[in-house]
Amino acid sequence: KPGDPSDYMDVPNAAIHIRLVGYEPITPLRFVKSNLIGRFVCVTGTVVRVSTIKPLLYKMRFVCSKCNTDAWLQCPDGKLEPLAACRNSHCRSRSIIADKSAAITVDWQKIRLQEIIDDENREEGRMPRTIECELTQDLVDQCVPGDEISVCGVVKFMSTDAESATGRAGKNKCL
């Protein structure tokens, strides 16, 4: 049967990407604040900046140097937190080596979205609001500056680039 799910069971590393179209309600950028952290929202705006495409660490393989047991760890947001000890209950060695050649990465890109202001919502002397959006996998390289797009996703904390460079990422955070 065409479209039978069993047709895709033999495909290694097959991934299904679900995309929402016409999601409501659309949240105006002026309402995207800390009360929405961890919530799913949809915003619209004009793309004003697009970063280069970079690899983002998705999974890393660790190997115990004593018993050769391996373990795969997910890397949320590309952050690597190495194993403290071997997962083999008989070994528990602390000599764990990251197998960088087996690392799994995905494409990653950052865009800046600027609010679209119509005449009735215009505030005199105010710069349009912007928000940084992170795109991964098949969403990367799908827009250019000037495109008007809708982005649906989960609002999260991000360290600003200036804070990361100075090592003060613990102080001020941004969305």
Short mmCIF file of C-alpha atoms in Angstrom, two decimals:
data_model
loop_
_atom_site.label_atom_id
_atom_site.label_comp_id
_atom_site.label_asym_id
_atom_site.label_seq_id
_atom_site.Cartn_x
_atom_site.Cartn_y
_atom_site.Cartn_z
CA LYS A 1 0.00 0.00 0.00
CA PRO A 2 1.42 3.43 -0.81
CA GLY A 3 1.89 5.52 2.29
CA ASP A 4 2.13 2.48 4.57
CA PRO A 5 4.34 3.36 7.60
CA SER A 6 6.11 0.00 7.37
CA ASP A 7 7.65 1.20 4.06
CA TYR A 8 9.87 3.55 6.07
CA MET A 9 10.96 1.17 8.84
CA ASP A 10 14.08 0.06 6.94
CA VAL A 11 15.34 3.60 6.29
CA PRO A 12 18.25 4.28 8.66
CA ASN A 13 18.08 7.52 10.65
CA ALA A 14 14.74 8.45 9.08
CA ALA A 15 13.30 11.60 10.64
CA ILE A 16 9.87 13.10 10.40
CA HIS A 17 9.61 16.88 10.61
CA ILE A 18 6.20 18.23 11.52
CA ARG A 19 5.40 21.78 10.41
CA LEU A 20 2.38 23.80 11.49
CA VAL A 21 0.69 25.92 8.84
CA GLY A 22 -1.80 28.66 9.69
CA TYR A 23 -1.24 28.34 13.46
CA GLU A 24 -3.35 30.74 15.52
CA PRO A 25 -3.07 32.91 17.54
CA ILE A 26 -0.17 34.97 16.23
CA THR A 27 1.58 36.69 19.13
CA PRO A 28 2.71 40.29 18.45
CA LEU A 29 6.42 40.76 19.21
CA ARG A 30 5.62 43.38 21.86
CA PHE A 31 3.98 40.61 23.95
CA VAL A 32 6.92 38.16 23.78
CA LYS A 33 8.26 38.56 27.31
CA SER A 34 9.50 36.38 30.15
CA ASN A 35 6.01 35.07 30.94
CA LEU A 36 6.14 33.13 27.64
CA ILE A 37 9.41 31.27 28.36
CA GLY A 38 8.89 27.58 27.68
CA ARG A 39 5.65 28.23 25.78
CA PHE A 40 4.90 27.60 22.13
CA VAL A 41 4.19 30.82 20.22
CA CYS A 42 3.87 31.97 16.64
CA VAL A 43 5.22 35.37 15.55
CA THR A 44 5.39 37.12 12.21
CA GLY A 45 7.88 39.64 10.96
CA THR A 46 10.41 40.69 8.39
CA VAL A 47 13.77 38.92 8.26
CA VAL A 48 16.45 41.59 8.77
CA ARG A 49 19.53 39.44 9.36
CA VAL A 50 20.57 35.87 8.55
CA SER A 51 23.69 34.23 10.01
CA THR A 52 25.93 31.73 8.29
CA ILE A 53 25.04 28.06 8.55
CA LYS A 54 26.93 26.26 11.31
CA PRO A 55 26.96 22.70 12.66
CA LEU A 56 25.17 22.14 15.97
CA LEU A 57 26.13 19.13 18.08
CA TYR A 58 23.14 16.78 18.36
CA LYS A 59 24.60 13.52 19.75
CA MET A 60 28.02 12.49 21.00
CA ARG A 61 29.44 9.01 21.53
CA PHE A 62 31.53 8.30 24.63
CA VAL A 63 33.74 5.22 25.02
CA CYS A 64 35.14 3.81 28.27
CA SER A 65 38.89 3.32 27.90
CA LYS A 66 38.83 0.42 30.39
CA CYS A 67 35.94 -1.85 29.26
CA ASN A 68 35.24 -0.32 25.80
CA THR A 69 31.54 0.23 26.59
CA ASP A 70 30.03 3.03 24.54
CA ALA A 71 27.17 5.39 25.31
CA TRP A 72 25.41 8.00 23.18
CA LEU A 73 24.36 11.26 24.82
CA GLN A 74 21.92 13.84 23.49
CA CYS A 75 23.28 17.40 23.51
CA PRO A 76 20.37 19.77 24.15
CA ASP A 77 20.99 23.14 22.50
CA GLY A 78 24.38 21.84 21.32
CA LYS A 79 25.82 21.84 24.84
CA LEU A 80 28.02 18.88 25.66
CA GLU A 81 27.89 17.50 29.19
CA PRO A 82 30.38 14.62 29.34
CA LEU A 83 29.85 11.43 31.27
CA ALA A 84 31.34 11.34 34.77
CA ALA A 85 31.74 7.55 34.86
CA CYS A 86 31.24 4.45 32.72
CA ARG A 87 27.63 3.28 32.48
CA ASN A 88 28.67 -0.38 32.72
CA SER A 89 27.64 -1.46 36.25
CA HIS A 90 30.71 -3.72 36.54
CA CYS A 91 33.27 -1.10 35.47
CA ARG A 92 32.41 2.44 36.70
CA SER A 93 35.72 3.76 35.35
CA ARG A 94 36.14 7.54 35.18
CA SER A 95 38.32 7.34 32.08
CA ILE A 96 35.73 8.21 29.44
CA ILE A 97 36.77 9.42 25.98
CA ALA A 98 34.54 11.42 23.62
CA ASP A 99 34.56 9.88 20.13
CA LYS A 100 34.53 13.13 18.11
CA SER A 101 34.65 11.29 14.79
CA ALA A 102 31.22 9.76 15.55
CA ALA A 103 29.58 13.04 16.59
CA ILE A 104 26.22 13.70 14.97
CA THR A 105 25.54 17.31 14.02
CA VAL A 106 22.66 19.17 12.38
CA ASP A 107 22.63 22.41 10.40
CA TRP A 108 21.92 25.48 12.52
CA GLN A 109 21.27 29.12 11.66
CA LYS A 110 20.19 32.23 13.52
CA ILE A 111 17.90 34.87 12.03
CA ARG A 112 16.67 38.21 13.35
CA LEU A 113 12.99 38.95 12.87
CA GLN A 114 11.64 42.52 13.02
CA GLU A 115 8.01 43.30 13.76
CA ILE A 116 5.76 44.55 11.00
CA ILE A 117 4.15 47.79 12.13
CA ASP A 118 0.92 48.93 10.53
CA ASP A 119 -0.40 52.50 10.90
CA GLU A 120 -2.80 51.75 13.77
CA ASN A 121 -0.08 50.17 15.97
CA ARG A 122 2.65 52.72 15.17
CA GLU A 123 4.30 54.30 18.22
CA GLU A 124 5.99 57.63 17.53
CA GLY A 125 9.77 57.64 17.98
CA ARG A 126 9.94 53.89 18.72
CA MET A 127 12.28 51.52 16.92
CA PRO A 128 10.63 48.31 15.70
CA ARG A 129 11.12 45.35 18.06
CA THR A 130 13.26 42.41 17.00
CA ILE A 131 13.67 38.82 18.12
CA GLU A 132 16.39 36.23 17.45
CA CYS A 133 15.21 32.88 16.09
CA GLU A 134 17.24 29.69 15.82
CA LEU A 135 16.55 27.46 12.84
CA THR A 136 17.72 23.86 12.53
CA GLN A 137 17.77 21.02 10.02
CA ASP A 138 15.51 21.58 6.99
CA LEU A 139 14.49 25.13 8.03
CA VAL A 140 18.04 26.39 7.52
CA ASP A 141 18.69 28.53 4.43
CA GLN A 142 14.99 28.95 3.62
CA CYS A 143 14.74 32.73 3.97
CA VAL A 144 16.71 35.86 3.10
CA PRO A 145 16.60 39.39 4.51
CA GLY A 146 13.44 41.15 3.37
CA ASP A 147 11.21 38.05 3.51
CA GLU A 148 8.04 38.30 5.61
CA ILE A 149 7.67 35.02 7.50
CA SER A 150 5.85 33.35 10.37
CA VAL A 151 7.94 31.46 12.91
CA CYS A 152 6.46 29.01 15.41
CA GLY A 153 8.54 27.74 18.29
CA VAL A 154 9.27 27.65 21.99
CA VAL A 155 10.54 30.82 23.68
CA LYS A 156 13.79 30.25 25.58
CA PHE A 157 16.64 32.05 27.34
CA MET A 158 19.75 32.88 25.36
CA SER A 159 22.97 34.53 26.46
CA THR A 160 23.72 37.58 24.37
CA ASP A 161 26.93 37.51 22.33
CA ALA A 162 28.47 40.40 24.32
CA GLU A 163 27.87 38.60 27.63
CA SER A 164 29.39 35.38 26.34
CA ALA A 165 32.51 37.19 25.18
CA THR A 166 33.01 38.87 28.56
CA GLY A 167 32.13 35.78 30.59
CA ARG A 168 29.18 37.48 32.27
CA ALA A 169 26.53 35.12 30.88
CA GLY A 170 25.08 34.60 34.35
CA LYS A 171 23.90 38.18 34.77
CA ASN A 172 21.60 39.57 32.09
CA LYS A 173 19.73 37.14 29.90
CA CYS A 174 17.66 37.80 26.82
CA LEU A 175 14.88 35.93 25.05
#
